[in-house]
Amino acid sequence: MTERKPAGVSFESWVDRQIREAEQRGDFSHLPGFGKPLPGLERTYDENWWIKAKLEREGVSVLPPSLALRKEAEDAREEALEARSEREARRILAEVNERIREALRTPPEGPPLNIRPLDVEAVVAQWHERRA
């Protein structure tokens, strides 16, 4: 619980003193991200950064389901190519292919899907080429 600002002390110096004392007690040293650079500093400024970050954290997509699945398939392919093992790459591809097959059985809303399940063997061959 915070204390009340004493009379006769400027607000700024009172806040500064509380922050300094908290730092000395180590209250800030156990916060998540302590000692790490702030994420996103390398990106150009976007006034809606906080909205985009919230949507990403909540897993909300602003794309129609069919376009979101296309994006997911592209991302899964790249993730499979970066996988640590062939087994992991195959698992990633199998999961996205199952979602694609389900979408082909019952087409989602939005633009046409225009996507086929990923060729697991071709992607795995590329995975092997990258490691050679």
mmCIF file of C-alpha atoms in Angstrom:
data_model
loop_
_atom_site.group_PDB
_atom_site.id
_atom_site.type_symbol
_atom_site.label_atom_id
_atom_site.label_comp_id
_atom_site.label_asym_id
_atom_site.label_seq_id
_atom_site.Cartn_x
_atom_site.Cartn_y
_atom_site.Cartn_z
ATOM 1 C CA MET A 1 0.000 0.000 0.000
ATOM 2 C CA THR A 2 1.362 3.385 -0.923
ATOM 3 C CA GLU A 3 1.688 6.183 1.537
ATOM 4 C CA ARG A 4 0.057 9.573 1.089
ATOM 5 C CA LYS A 5 2.069 12.537 -0.094
ATOM 6 C CA PRO A 6 3.051 14.638 2.912
ATOM 7 C CA ALA A 7 2.004 18.264 2.957
ATOM 8 C CA GLY A 8 4.641 20.739 1.855
ATOM 9 C CA VAL A 9 6.525 18.266 -0.343
ATOM 10 C CA SER A 10 6.290 18.761 -4.092
ATOM 11 C CA PHE A 11 4.620 15.947 -5.947
ATOM 12 C CA GLU A 12 7.627 15.376 -8.182
ATOM 13 C CA SER A 13 10.158 15.040 -5.377
ATOM 14 C CA TRP A 14 7.803 12.754 -3.446
ATOM 15 C CA VAL A 15 7.428 10.434 -6.456
ATOM 16 C CA ASP A 16 11.166 10.534 -7.157
ATOM 17 C CA ARG A 17 11.891 9.565 -3.556
ATOM 18 C CA GLN A 18 9.458 6.624 -3.702
ATOM 19 C CA ILE A 19 11.033 5.361 -6.921
ATOM 20 C CA ARG A 20 14.564 5.713 -5.539
ATOM 21 C CA GLU A 21 13.634 3.849 -2.337
ATOM 22 C CA ALA A 22 11.939 1.075 -4.301
ATOM 23 C CA GLU A 23 15.056 0.700 -6.471
ATOM 24 C CA GLN A 24 17.244 0.503 -3.361
ATOM 25 C CA ARG A 25 14.985 -2.190 -1.880
ATOM 26 C CA GLY A 26 15.256 -4.142 -5.162
ATOM 27 C CA ASP A 27 11.543 -3.980 -5.892
ATOM 28 C CA PHE A 28 12.192 -3.588 -9.629
ATOM 29 C CA SER A 29 14.849 -6.275 -10.032
ATOM 30 C CA HIS A 30 12.403 -9.194 -10.144
ATOM 31 C CA LEU A 31 10.062 -7.789 -12.776
ATOM 32 C CA PRO A 32 9.635 -9.706 -16.056
ATOM 33 C CA GLY A 33 12.109 -8.440 -18.631
ATOM 34 C CA PHE A 34 14.459 -6.899 -16.064
ATOM 35 C CA GLY A 35 17.837 -6.243 -17.652
ATOM 36 C CA LYS A 36 16.602 -7.004 -21.164
ATOM 37 C CA PRO A 37 16.142 -4.521 -23.991
ATOM 38 C CA LEU A 38 12.636 -3.285 -24.659
ATOM 39 C CA PRO A 39 11.029 -5.348 -27.427
ATOM 40 C CA GLY A 40 10.244 -3.630 -30.710
ATOM 41 C CA LEU A 41 12.741 -0.771 -30.433
ATOM 42 C CA GLU A 42 14.214 -1.663 -33.823
ATOM 43 C CA ARG A 43 10.848 -1.188 -35.585
ATOM 44 C CA THR A 44 9.658 2.117 -36.960
ATOM 45 C CA TYR A 45 7.143 3.936 -34.791
ATOM 46 C CA ASP A 46 3.514 2.978 -35.289
ATOM 47 C CA GLU A 47 0.917 4.893 -33.312
ATOM 48 C CA ASN A 48 -1.248 1.756 -33.111
ATOM 49 C CA TRP A 49 1.556 -0.486 -31.798
ATOM 50 C CA TRP A 50 -0.286 -1.220 -28.563
ATOM 51 C CA ILE A 51 -3.450 -2.305 -30.411
ATOM 52 C CA LYS A 52 -1.470 -4.643 -32.649
ATOM 53 C CA ALA A 53 0.428 -6.058 -29.670
ATOM 54 C CA LYS A 54 -2.828 -6.681 -27.777
ATOM 55 C CA LEU A 55 -4.394 -8.439 -30.792
ATOM 56 C CA GLU A 56 -1.289 -10.592 -31.163
ATOM 57 C CA ARG A 57 -1.231 -11.515 -27.450
ATOM 58 C CA GLU A 58 -4.937 -12.394 -27.531
ATOM 59 C CA GLY A 59 -4.578 -14.415 -30.734
ATOM 60 C CA VAL A 60 -7.156 -12.271 -32.517
ATOM 61 C CA SER A 61 -6.944 -12.157 -36.280
ATOM 62 C CA VAL A 62 -8.265 -9.339 -38.392
ATOM 63 C CA LEU A 63 -7.989 -11.481 -41.502
ATOM 64 C CA PRO A 64 -10.915 -13.523 -42.805
ATOM 65 C CA PRO A 65 -10.508 -17.189 -41.812
ATOM 66 C CA SER A 66 -9.472 -18.288 -45.308
ATOM 67 C CA LEU A 67 -6.701 -15.698 -45.533
ATOM 68 C CA ALA A 68 -5.620 -16.412 -41.960
ATOM 69 C CA LEU A 69 -5.230 -20.091 -42.882
ATOM 70 C CA ARG A 70 -3.123 -19.190 -45.920
ATOM 71 C CA LYS A 71 -0.877 -17.075 -43.686
ATOM 72 C CA GLU A 72 -0.725 -19.871 -41.127
ATOM 73 C CA ALA A 73 0.344 -22.330 -43.851
ATOM 74 C CA GLU A 74 3.123 -19.978 -44.995
ATOM 75 C CA ASP A 75 4.300 -19.502 -41.418
ATOM 76 C CA ALA A 76 4.177 -23.253 -40.742
ATOM 77 C CA ARG A 77 6.278 -23.963 -43.829
ATOM 78 C CA GLU A 78 8.928 -21.484 -42.680
ATOM 79 C CA GLU A 79 8.782 -22.858 -39.137
ATOM 80 C CA ALA A 80 9.225 -26.404 -40.454
ATOM 81 C CA LEU A 81 12.278 -25.343 -42.468
ATOM 82 C CA GLU A 82 13.778 -23.861 -39.280
ATOM 83 C CA ALA A 83 12.867 -26.878 -37.097
ATOM 84 C CA ARG A 84 15.592 -28.540 -35.065
ATOM 85 C CA SER A 85 14.737 -32.052 -36.239
ATOM 86 C CA GLU A 86 12.998 -33.765 -39.126
ATOM 87 C CA ARG A 87 10.446 -35.175 -36.709
ATOM 88 C CA GLU A 88 9.552 -31.672 -35.486
ATOM 89 C CA ALA A 89 9.294 -30.402 -39.084
ATOM 90 C CA ARG A 90 6.957 -33.251 -39.993
ATOM 91 C CA ARG A 91 4.800 -32.587 -36.915
ATOM 92 C CA ILE A 92 4.449 -28.898 -37.802
ATOM 93 C CA LEU A 93 3.481 -29.745 -41.385
ATOM 94 C CA ALA A 94 1.037 -32.463 -40.313
ATOM 95 C CA GLU A 95 -0.760 -30.077 -37.951
ATOM 96 C CA VAL A 96 -1.219 -27.346 -40.544
ATOM 97 C CA ASN A 97 -2.195 -29.879 -43.207
ATOM 98 C CA GLU A 98 -4.943 -31.199 -40.945
ATOM 99 C CA ARG A 99 -6.338 -27.676 -40.543
ATOM 100 C CA ILE A 100 -6.160 -27.170 -44.313
ATOM 101 C CA ARG A 101 -7.999 -30.450 -44.975
ATOM 102 C CA GLU A 102 -10.694 -29.480 -42.471
ATOM 103 C CA ALA A 103 -11.092 -26.102 -44.188
ATOM 104 C CA LEU A 104 -11.387 -27.805 -47.562
ATOM 105 C CA ARG A 105 -14.163 -30.061 -46.207
ATOM 106 C CA THR A 106 -16.093 -27.109 -44.762
ATOM 107 C CA PRO A 107 -14.910 -23.906 -46.486
ATOM 108 C CA PRO A 108 -14.512 -20.932 -44.142
ATOM 109 C CA GLU A 109 -16.048 -17.510 -44.674
ATOM 110 C CA GLY A 110 -14.297 -14.972 -46.824
ATOM 111 C CA PRO A 111 -12.408 -15.220 -50.069
ATOM 112 C CA PRO A 112 -11.805 -18.613 -51.664
ATOM 113 C CA LEU A 113 -9.273 -20.727 -49.819
ATOM 114 C CA ASN A 114 -7.091 -21.497 -52.885
ATOM 115 C CA ILE A 115 -4.706 -23.645 -50.886
ATOM 116 C CA ARG A 116 -3.779 -27.312 -50.831
ATOM 117 C CA PRO A 117 -2.098 -29.294 -48.071
ATOM 118 C CA LEU A 118 1.642 -28.723 -48.032
ATOM 119 C CA ASP A 119 3.836 -31.369 -49.664
ATOM 120 C CA VAL A 120 5.509 -32.788 -46.571
ATOM 121 C CA GLU A 121 8.192 -34.697 -48.477
ATOM 122 C CA ALA A 122 9.183 -31.653 -50.569
ATOM 123 C CA VAL A 123 9.468 -29.421 -47.500
ATOM 124 C CA VAL A 124 11.439 -32.086 -45.613
ATOM 125 C CA ALA A 125 13.781 -32.391 -48.619
ATOM 126 C CA GLN A 126 14.337 -28.616 -48.450
ATOM 127 C CA TRP A 127 14.917 -28.976 -44.713
ATOM 128 C CA HIS A 128 17.670 -31.542 -45.447
ATOM 129 C CA GLU A 129 19.203 -29.308 -48.150
ATOM 130 C CA ARG A 130 19.502 -26.424 -45.700
ATOM 131 C CA ARG A 131 21.435 -28.619 -43.299
ATOM 132 C CA ALA A 132 23.790 -30.075 -45.909
#
